[in-house]
Coordinates of C-alpha atoms and ligand atoms in Angstrom, one line a residue:
X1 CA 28.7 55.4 -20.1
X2 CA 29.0 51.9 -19.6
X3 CA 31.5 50.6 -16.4
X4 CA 32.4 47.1 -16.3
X5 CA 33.6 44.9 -13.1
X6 CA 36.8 43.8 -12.0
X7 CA 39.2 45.9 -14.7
X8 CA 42.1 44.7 -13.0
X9 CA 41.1 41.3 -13.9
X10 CA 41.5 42.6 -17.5
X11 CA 44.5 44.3 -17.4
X12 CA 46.3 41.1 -15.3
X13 CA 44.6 39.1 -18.6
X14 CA 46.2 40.6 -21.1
X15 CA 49.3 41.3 -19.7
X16 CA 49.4 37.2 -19.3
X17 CA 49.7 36.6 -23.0
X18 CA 51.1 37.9 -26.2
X19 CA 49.3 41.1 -28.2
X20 CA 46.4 40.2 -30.0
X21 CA 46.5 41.2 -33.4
X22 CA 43.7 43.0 -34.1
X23 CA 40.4 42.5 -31.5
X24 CA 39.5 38.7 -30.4
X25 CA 36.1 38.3 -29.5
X26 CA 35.7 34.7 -30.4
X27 CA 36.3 32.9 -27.0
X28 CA 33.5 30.2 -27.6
X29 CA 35.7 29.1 -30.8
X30 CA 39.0 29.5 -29.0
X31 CA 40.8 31.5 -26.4
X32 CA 44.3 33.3 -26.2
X33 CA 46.4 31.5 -24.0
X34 CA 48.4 32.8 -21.4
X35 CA 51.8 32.7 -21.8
X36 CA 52.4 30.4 -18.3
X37 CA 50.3 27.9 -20.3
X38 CA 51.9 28.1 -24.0
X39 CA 55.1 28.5 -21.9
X40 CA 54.4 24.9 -19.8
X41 CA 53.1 23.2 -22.5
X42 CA 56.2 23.9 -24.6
X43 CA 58.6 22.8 -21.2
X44 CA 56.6 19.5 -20.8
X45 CA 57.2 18.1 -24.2
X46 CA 61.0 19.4 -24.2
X47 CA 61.1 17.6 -21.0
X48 CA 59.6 14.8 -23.1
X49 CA 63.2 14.7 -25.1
X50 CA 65.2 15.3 -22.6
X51 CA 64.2 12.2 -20.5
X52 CA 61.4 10.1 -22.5
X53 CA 57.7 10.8 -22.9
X54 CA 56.8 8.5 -20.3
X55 CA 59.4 9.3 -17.7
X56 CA 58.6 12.7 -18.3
X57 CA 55.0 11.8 -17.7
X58 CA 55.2 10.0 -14.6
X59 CA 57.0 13.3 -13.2
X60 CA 54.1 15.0 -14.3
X61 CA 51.7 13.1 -12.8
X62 CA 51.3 15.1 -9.8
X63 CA 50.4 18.4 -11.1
X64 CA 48.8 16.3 -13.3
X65 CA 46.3 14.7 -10.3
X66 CA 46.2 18.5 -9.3
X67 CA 44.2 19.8 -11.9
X68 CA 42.2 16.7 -12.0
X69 CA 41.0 17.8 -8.2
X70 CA 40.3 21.6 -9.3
X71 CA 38.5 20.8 -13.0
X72 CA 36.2 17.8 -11.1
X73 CA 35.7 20.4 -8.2
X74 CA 34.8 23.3 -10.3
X75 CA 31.9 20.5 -11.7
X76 CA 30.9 19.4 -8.7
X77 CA 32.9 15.7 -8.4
X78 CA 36.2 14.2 -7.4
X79 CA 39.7 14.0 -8.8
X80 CA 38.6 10.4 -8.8
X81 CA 35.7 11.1 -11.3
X82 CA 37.9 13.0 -13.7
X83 CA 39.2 11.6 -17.0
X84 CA 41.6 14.0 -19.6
X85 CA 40.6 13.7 -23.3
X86 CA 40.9 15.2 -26.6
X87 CA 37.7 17.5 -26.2
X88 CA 34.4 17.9 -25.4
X89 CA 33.4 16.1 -28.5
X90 CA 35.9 12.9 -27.6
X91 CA 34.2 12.7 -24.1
X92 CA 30.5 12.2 -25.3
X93 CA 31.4 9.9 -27.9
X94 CA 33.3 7.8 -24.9
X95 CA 30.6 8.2 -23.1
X96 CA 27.8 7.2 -24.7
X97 CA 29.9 4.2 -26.3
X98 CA 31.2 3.1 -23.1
X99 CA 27.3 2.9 -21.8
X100 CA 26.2 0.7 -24.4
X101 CA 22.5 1.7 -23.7
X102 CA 20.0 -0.5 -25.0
X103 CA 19.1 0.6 -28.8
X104 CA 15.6 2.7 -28.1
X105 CA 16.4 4.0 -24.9
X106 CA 15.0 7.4 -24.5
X107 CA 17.5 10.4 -23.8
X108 CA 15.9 13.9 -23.1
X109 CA 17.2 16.6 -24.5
X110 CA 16.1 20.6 -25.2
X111 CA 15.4 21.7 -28.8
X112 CA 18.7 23.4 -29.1
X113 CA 21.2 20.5 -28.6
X114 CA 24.7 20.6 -30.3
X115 CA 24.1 18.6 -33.9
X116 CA 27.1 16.3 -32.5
X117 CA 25.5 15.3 -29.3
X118 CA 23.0 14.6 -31.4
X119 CA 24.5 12.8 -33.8
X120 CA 26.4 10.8 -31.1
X121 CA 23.1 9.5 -29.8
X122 CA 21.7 8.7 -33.0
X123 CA 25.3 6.8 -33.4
X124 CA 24.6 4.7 -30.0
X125 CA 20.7 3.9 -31.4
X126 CA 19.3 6.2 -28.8
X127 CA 16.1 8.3 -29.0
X128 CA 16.0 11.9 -28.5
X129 CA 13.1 13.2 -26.5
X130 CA 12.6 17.4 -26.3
X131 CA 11.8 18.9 -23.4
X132 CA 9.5 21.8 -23.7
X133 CA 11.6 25.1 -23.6
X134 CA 10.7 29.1 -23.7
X135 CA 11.2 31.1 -26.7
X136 CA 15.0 31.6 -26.1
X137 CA 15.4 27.9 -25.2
X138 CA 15.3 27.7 -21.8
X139 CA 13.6 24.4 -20.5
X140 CA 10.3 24.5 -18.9
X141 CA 11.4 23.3 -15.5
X142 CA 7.4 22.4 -14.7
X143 CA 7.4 20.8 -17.5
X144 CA 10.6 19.1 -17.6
X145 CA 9.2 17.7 -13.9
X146 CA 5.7 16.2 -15.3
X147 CA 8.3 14.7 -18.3
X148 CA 10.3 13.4 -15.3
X149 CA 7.2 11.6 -13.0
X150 CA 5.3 10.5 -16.2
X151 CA 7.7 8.8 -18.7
X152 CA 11.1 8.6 -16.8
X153 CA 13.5 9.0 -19.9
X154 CA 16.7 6.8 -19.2
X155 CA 18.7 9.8 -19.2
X156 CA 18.6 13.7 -19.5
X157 CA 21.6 15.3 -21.8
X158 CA 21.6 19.2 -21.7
X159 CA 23.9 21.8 -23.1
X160 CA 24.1 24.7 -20.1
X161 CA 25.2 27.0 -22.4
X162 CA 24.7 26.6 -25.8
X163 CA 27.6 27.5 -28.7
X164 CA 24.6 29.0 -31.0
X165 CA 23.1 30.8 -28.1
X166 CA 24.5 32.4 -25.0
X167 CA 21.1 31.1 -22.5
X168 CA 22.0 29.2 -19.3
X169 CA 19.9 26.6 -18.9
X170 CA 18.7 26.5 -15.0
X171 CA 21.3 23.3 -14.3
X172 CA 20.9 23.4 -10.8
X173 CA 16.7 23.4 -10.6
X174 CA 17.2 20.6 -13.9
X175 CA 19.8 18.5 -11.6
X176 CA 17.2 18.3 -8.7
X177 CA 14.5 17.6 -10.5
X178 CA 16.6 14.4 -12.4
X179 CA 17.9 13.7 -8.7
X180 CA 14.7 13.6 -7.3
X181 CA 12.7 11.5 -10.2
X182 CA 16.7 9.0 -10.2
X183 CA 17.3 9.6 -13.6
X184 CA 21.4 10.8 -14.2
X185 CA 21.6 14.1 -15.9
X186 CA 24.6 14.6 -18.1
X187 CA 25.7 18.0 -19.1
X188 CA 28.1 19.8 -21.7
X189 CA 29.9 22.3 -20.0
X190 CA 31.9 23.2 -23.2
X191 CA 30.8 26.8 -23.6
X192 CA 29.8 27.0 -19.5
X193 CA 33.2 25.8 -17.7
X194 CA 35.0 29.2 -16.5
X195 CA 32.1 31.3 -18.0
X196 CA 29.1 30.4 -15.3
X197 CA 28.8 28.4 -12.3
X198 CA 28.8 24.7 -13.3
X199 CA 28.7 23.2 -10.0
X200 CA 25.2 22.0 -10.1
X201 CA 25.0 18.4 -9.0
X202 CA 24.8 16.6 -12.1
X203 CA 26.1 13.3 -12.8
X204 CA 28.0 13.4 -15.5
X205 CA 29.8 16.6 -17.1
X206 CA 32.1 16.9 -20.1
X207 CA 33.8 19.9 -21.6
X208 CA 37.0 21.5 -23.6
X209 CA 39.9 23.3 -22.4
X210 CA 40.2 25.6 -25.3
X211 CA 37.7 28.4 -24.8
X212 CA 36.0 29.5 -21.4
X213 CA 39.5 28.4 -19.7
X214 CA 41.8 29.3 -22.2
X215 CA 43.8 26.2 -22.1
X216 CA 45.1 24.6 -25.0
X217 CA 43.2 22.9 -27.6
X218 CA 42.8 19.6 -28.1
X219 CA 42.1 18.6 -24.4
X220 CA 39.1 18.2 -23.1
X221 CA 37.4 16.3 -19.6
X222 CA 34.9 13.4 -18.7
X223 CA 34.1 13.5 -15.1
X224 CA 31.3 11.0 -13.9
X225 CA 29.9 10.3 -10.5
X226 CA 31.0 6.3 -9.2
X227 CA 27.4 5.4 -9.8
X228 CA 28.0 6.0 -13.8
X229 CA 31.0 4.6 -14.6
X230 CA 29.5 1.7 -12.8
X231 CA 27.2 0.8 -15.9
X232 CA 30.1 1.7 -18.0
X233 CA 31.9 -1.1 -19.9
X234 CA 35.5 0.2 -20.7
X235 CA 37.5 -1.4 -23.2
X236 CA 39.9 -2.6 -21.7
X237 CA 39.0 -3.8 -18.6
X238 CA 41.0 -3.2 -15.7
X239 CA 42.7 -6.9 -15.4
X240 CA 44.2 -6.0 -18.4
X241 CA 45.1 -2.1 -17.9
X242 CA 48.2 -0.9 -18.2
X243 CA 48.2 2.6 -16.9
X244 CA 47.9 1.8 -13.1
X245 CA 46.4 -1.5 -12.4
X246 CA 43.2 -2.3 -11.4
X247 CA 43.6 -0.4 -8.2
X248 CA 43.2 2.6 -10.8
X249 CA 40.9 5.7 -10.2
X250 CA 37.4 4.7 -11.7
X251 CA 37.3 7.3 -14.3
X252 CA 40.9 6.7 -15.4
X253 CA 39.6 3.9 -17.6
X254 CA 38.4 6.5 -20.1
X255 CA 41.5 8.2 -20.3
X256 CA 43.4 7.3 -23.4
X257 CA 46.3 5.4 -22.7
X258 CA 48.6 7.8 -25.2
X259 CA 48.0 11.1 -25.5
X260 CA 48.9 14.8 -25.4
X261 CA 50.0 14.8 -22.2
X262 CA 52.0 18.7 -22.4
X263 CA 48.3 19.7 -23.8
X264 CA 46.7 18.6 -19.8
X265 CA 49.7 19.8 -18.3
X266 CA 48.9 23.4 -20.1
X267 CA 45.2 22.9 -18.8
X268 CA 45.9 22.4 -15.6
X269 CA 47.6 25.7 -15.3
X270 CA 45.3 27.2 -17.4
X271 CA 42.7 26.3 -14.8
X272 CA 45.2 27.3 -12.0
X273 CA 45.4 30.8 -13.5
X274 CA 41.1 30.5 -13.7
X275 CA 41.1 29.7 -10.0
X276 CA 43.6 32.6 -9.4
X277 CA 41.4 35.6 -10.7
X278 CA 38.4 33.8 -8.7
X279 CA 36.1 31.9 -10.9
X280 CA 32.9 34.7 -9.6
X281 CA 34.9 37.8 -10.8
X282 CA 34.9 36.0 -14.1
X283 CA 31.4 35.8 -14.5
X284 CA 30.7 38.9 -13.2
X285 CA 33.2 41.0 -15.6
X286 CA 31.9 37.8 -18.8
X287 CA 28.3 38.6 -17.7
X288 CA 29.0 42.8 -17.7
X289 CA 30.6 42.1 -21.1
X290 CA 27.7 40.3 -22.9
X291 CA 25.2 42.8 -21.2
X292 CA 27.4 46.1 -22.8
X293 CA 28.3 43.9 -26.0
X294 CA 24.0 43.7 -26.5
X295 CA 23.6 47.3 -25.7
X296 CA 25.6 48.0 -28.2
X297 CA 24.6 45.9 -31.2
X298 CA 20.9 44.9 -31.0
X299 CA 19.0 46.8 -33.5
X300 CA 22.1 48.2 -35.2
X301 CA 22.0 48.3 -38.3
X302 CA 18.7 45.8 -38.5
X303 CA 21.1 42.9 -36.6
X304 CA 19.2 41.6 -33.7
X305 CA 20.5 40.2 -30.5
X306 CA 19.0 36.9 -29.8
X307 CA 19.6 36.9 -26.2
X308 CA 17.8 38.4 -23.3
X309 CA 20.2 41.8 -22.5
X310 CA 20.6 40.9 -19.1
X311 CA 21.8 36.8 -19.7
X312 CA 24.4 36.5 -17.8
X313 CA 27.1 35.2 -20.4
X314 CA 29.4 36.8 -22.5
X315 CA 28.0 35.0 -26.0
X316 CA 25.7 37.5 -28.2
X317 CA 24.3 36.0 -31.1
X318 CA 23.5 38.4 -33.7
X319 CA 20.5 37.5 -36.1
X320 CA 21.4 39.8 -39.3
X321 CA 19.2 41.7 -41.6
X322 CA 17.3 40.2 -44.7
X323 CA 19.7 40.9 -46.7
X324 CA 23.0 40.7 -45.0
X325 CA 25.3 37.5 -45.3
X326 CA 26.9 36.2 -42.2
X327 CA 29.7 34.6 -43.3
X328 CA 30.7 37.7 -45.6
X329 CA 29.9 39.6 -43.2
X330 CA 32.8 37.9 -40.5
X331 CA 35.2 37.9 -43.1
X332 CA 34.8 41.7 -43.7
X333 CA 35.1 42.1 -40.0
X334 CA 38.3 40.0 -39.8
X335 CA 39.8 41.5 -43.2
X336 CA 39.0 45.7 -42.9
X337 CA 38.8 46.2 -38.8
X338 CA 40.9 43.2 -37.5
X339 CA 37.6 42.1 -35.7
X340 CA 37.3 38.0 -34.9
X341 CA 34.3 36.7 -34.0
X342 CA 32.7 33.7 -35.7
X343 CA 29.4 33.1 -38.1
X344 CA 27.1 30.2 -37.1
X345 CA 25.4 27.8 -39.6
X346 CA 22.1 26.9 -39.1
X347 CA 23.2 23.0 -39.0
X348 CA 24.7 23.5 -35.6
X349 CA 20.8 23.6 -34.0
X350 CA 18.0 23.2 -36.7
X351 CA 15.2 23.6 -34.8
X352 CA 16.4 26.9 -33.2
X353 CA 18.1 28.5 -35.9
X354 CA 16.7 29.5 -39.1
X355 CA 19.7 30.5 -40.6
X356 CA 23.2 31.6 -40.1
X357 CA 24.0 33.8 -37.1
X358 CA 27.0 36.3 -36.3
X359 CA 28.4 35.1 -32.7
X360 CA 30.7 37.7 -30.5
X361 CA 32.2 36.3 -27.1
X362 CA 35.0 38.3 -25.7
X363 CA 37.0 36.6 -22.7
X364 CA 37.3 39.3 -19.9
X365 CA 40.2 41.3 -21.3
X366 CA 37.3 43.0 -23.9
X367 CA 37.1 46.9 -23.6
X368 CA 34.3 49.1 -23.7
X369 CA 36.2 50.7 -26.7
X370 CA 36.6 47.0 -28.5
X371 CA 32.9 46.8 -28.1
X372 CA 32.3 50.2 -29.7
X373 CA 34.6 49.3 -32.7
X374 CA 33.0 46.2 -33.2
X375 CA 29.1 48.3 -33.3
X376 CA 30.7 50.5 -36.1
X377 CA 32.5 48.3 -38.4
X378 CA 29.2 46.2 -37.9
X379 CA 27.1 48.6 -40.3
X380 CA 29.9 50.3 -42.3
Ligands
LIG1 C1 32.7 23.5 -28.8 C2 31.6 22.7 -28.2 C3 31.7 21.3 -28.1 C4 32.8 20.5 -28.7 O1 34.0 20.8 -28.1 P1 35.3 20.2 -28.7 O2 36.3 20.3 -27.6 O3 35.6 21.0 -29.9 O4 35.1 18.8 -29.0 C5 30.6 20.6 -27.6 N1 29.6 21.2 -27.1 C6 29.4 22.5 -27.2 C7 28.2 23.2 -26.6 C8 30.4 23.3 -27.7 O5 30.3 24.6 -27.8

């Protein structure tokens, strides 16, 4: 029989947010919020019409400076470092714009990058270069190192955790080894942040608010180290910048000037409620989850868990039979047994996918029972 960690932290969980309808186990697309968090977000942009969006901005600027100091700790940097934006996706394309690298730079990367990082590189005229990885796509750290000493790429991007693939990538080894040969190391945190320990010393980290933290969507994070956003060219320099003088924080340049300000405001206590079950319970209980979620559905059925059973995340990618279709298959799952999980293309990372692939990630709420359900409607 299987036990998981930390059930308290699973009954407190789901006693913070409405009923699911059905079984959720699609936290890497999107999380239930809590109701603190729909329940702020709904007071800050009332508060927004009660006294202007603005005013009511400027009295949330506080908490607001809060949760920048707890997202840029949980990464490693300073509230300083920490810009709000509209997601993970918004953040690398600032970025990488904002860097204006020279066309033809090299940027090392690991066979299973996200197709938009990718695409935003190819956007910025920059040339992906892979680092060797394992058979689950986990970087050769010895090789990564002779990559490192022999031709220096200007930068190294990785995904810690991948949305097609629940592997951590060894961020803390990566980060000395980048650290050590003074090339920056940028990661995306989007699947990693409140799922696995991303304070790992790298100098640049992006992610979302929506699934790991359960925060709102549309909301995501940049947080750079000085030394980036000193070769950063914002565009509107900070003469000109309205939002706090030049006196500003340096990563505050990246934050767009209007935005969804109740959506931060329902982050930050998103990550406050995060910081109050204790970010290593979290794993422990997401790690126990993905462990009992791939005892219960590798070889069922001829579906094949593409993870290692002991990974310590709670994403199981399911590879399905010859002649099973994914996305039928996620919509039978949805429609007959209330089941939500997501299907995968095979665009999202060509070279490690061969086709589509069935993706279950429950946040730590999940029961053993929810598993068991999901194993059986799997194959009927
Ligand atoms: C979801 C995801 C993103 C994009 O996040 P958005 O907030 O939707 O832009 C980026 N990288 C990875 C690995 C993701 O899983």
């Amino acid at each position: 029989m299987t036990t998981l960690p930390h059930d308290d932290l699973a009954a407190t969980w789901r006693n913070a947010r409405p009923r699911a309808a059905g079984i959720h186990l699609d936290t890497a697309a999107c999380s239930r919020q809590s109701t603190a968090v729909l329940d702020s977000v709904a007071r800050h942009a009332r508060h927004e019409a009660e006294i202007g969006g603005y005013v009511a901005e400027v009295a949330a600027e506080r908490l607001l400076q809060q949760g920048r100091s707890v997202l840029s700790g949980l990464v490693g940097l300073a509230a300083a470092d920490l810009a709000f934006t509209e997601s993970a996706s918004a953040s690398v394309r600032t970025l990488f714009s904002r860097w204006r690298l020279a066309p033809g730079s090299t940027v090392a990367v690991l066979p299973g990058e996200y197709w938009h990082n990718l695409a935003v590189l190819a956007d910025a005229g920059l040339v992906p270069v892979v680092l060797p990885a394992d058979g689950d796509g986990r970087v050769d750290l010895a090789a990564a190192e002779r990559v490192l000493r022999d031709s220096p790429p200007t930068l190294v991007h990785v995904t810690l955790v991948a949305s097609h693939r629940g592997v951590v990538q060894p961020g803390r080894e990566l980060a000395a080894l980048c650290r050590a040969a003074g090339v920056p190391l940028v990661l995306d945190v989007a699947q990693a942040l409140g799922h696995v320990d991303c304070d790992l010393g790298a100098d640049a980290v992006y992610g979302t608010s929506r699934k790991w933290l359960a925060g709102p969507r549309g909301v995501g994070f940049l947080a750079m180290r000085p030394a980036v956003t000193a070769r950063l060219t914002p565009v509107v320099g900070p003469a000109l910048y309205d939002n706090g003088g030049p006196d500003v924080d340096h990563a505050r340049w990246y934050e767009s000037h209007d935005a969804h300000v109740a959506g931060r405001v329902g982050l930050v206590v998103a990550v406050g409620e995060h910081l109050a079950a204790g970010p290593h319970r979290v794993r422990e209980r997401l790690a126990a989850l993905g462990r009992a979620t791939r005892e219960r559905l590798d070889g069922r059925g001829g579906w094949s868990a593409a993870e290692p059973l002991d990974e310590p995340t709670a994403i199981t990618t399911m590879r399905p039979p010859a002649d099973v279709d994914v996305p039928a298959t996620v919509r039978r799952l949805r429609e007959t047994a209330g089941i939500v999980v997501t299907g995968i293309g095979e665009e999202r990372a060509r070279s490690e996918l061969n086709g589509p692939v069935l993706r279950v990630s429950p946040h730590v709420d999940a029961t053993v029972e929810e598993l068991d359900a999901l194993a059986v409607a799997l194959v009927s």
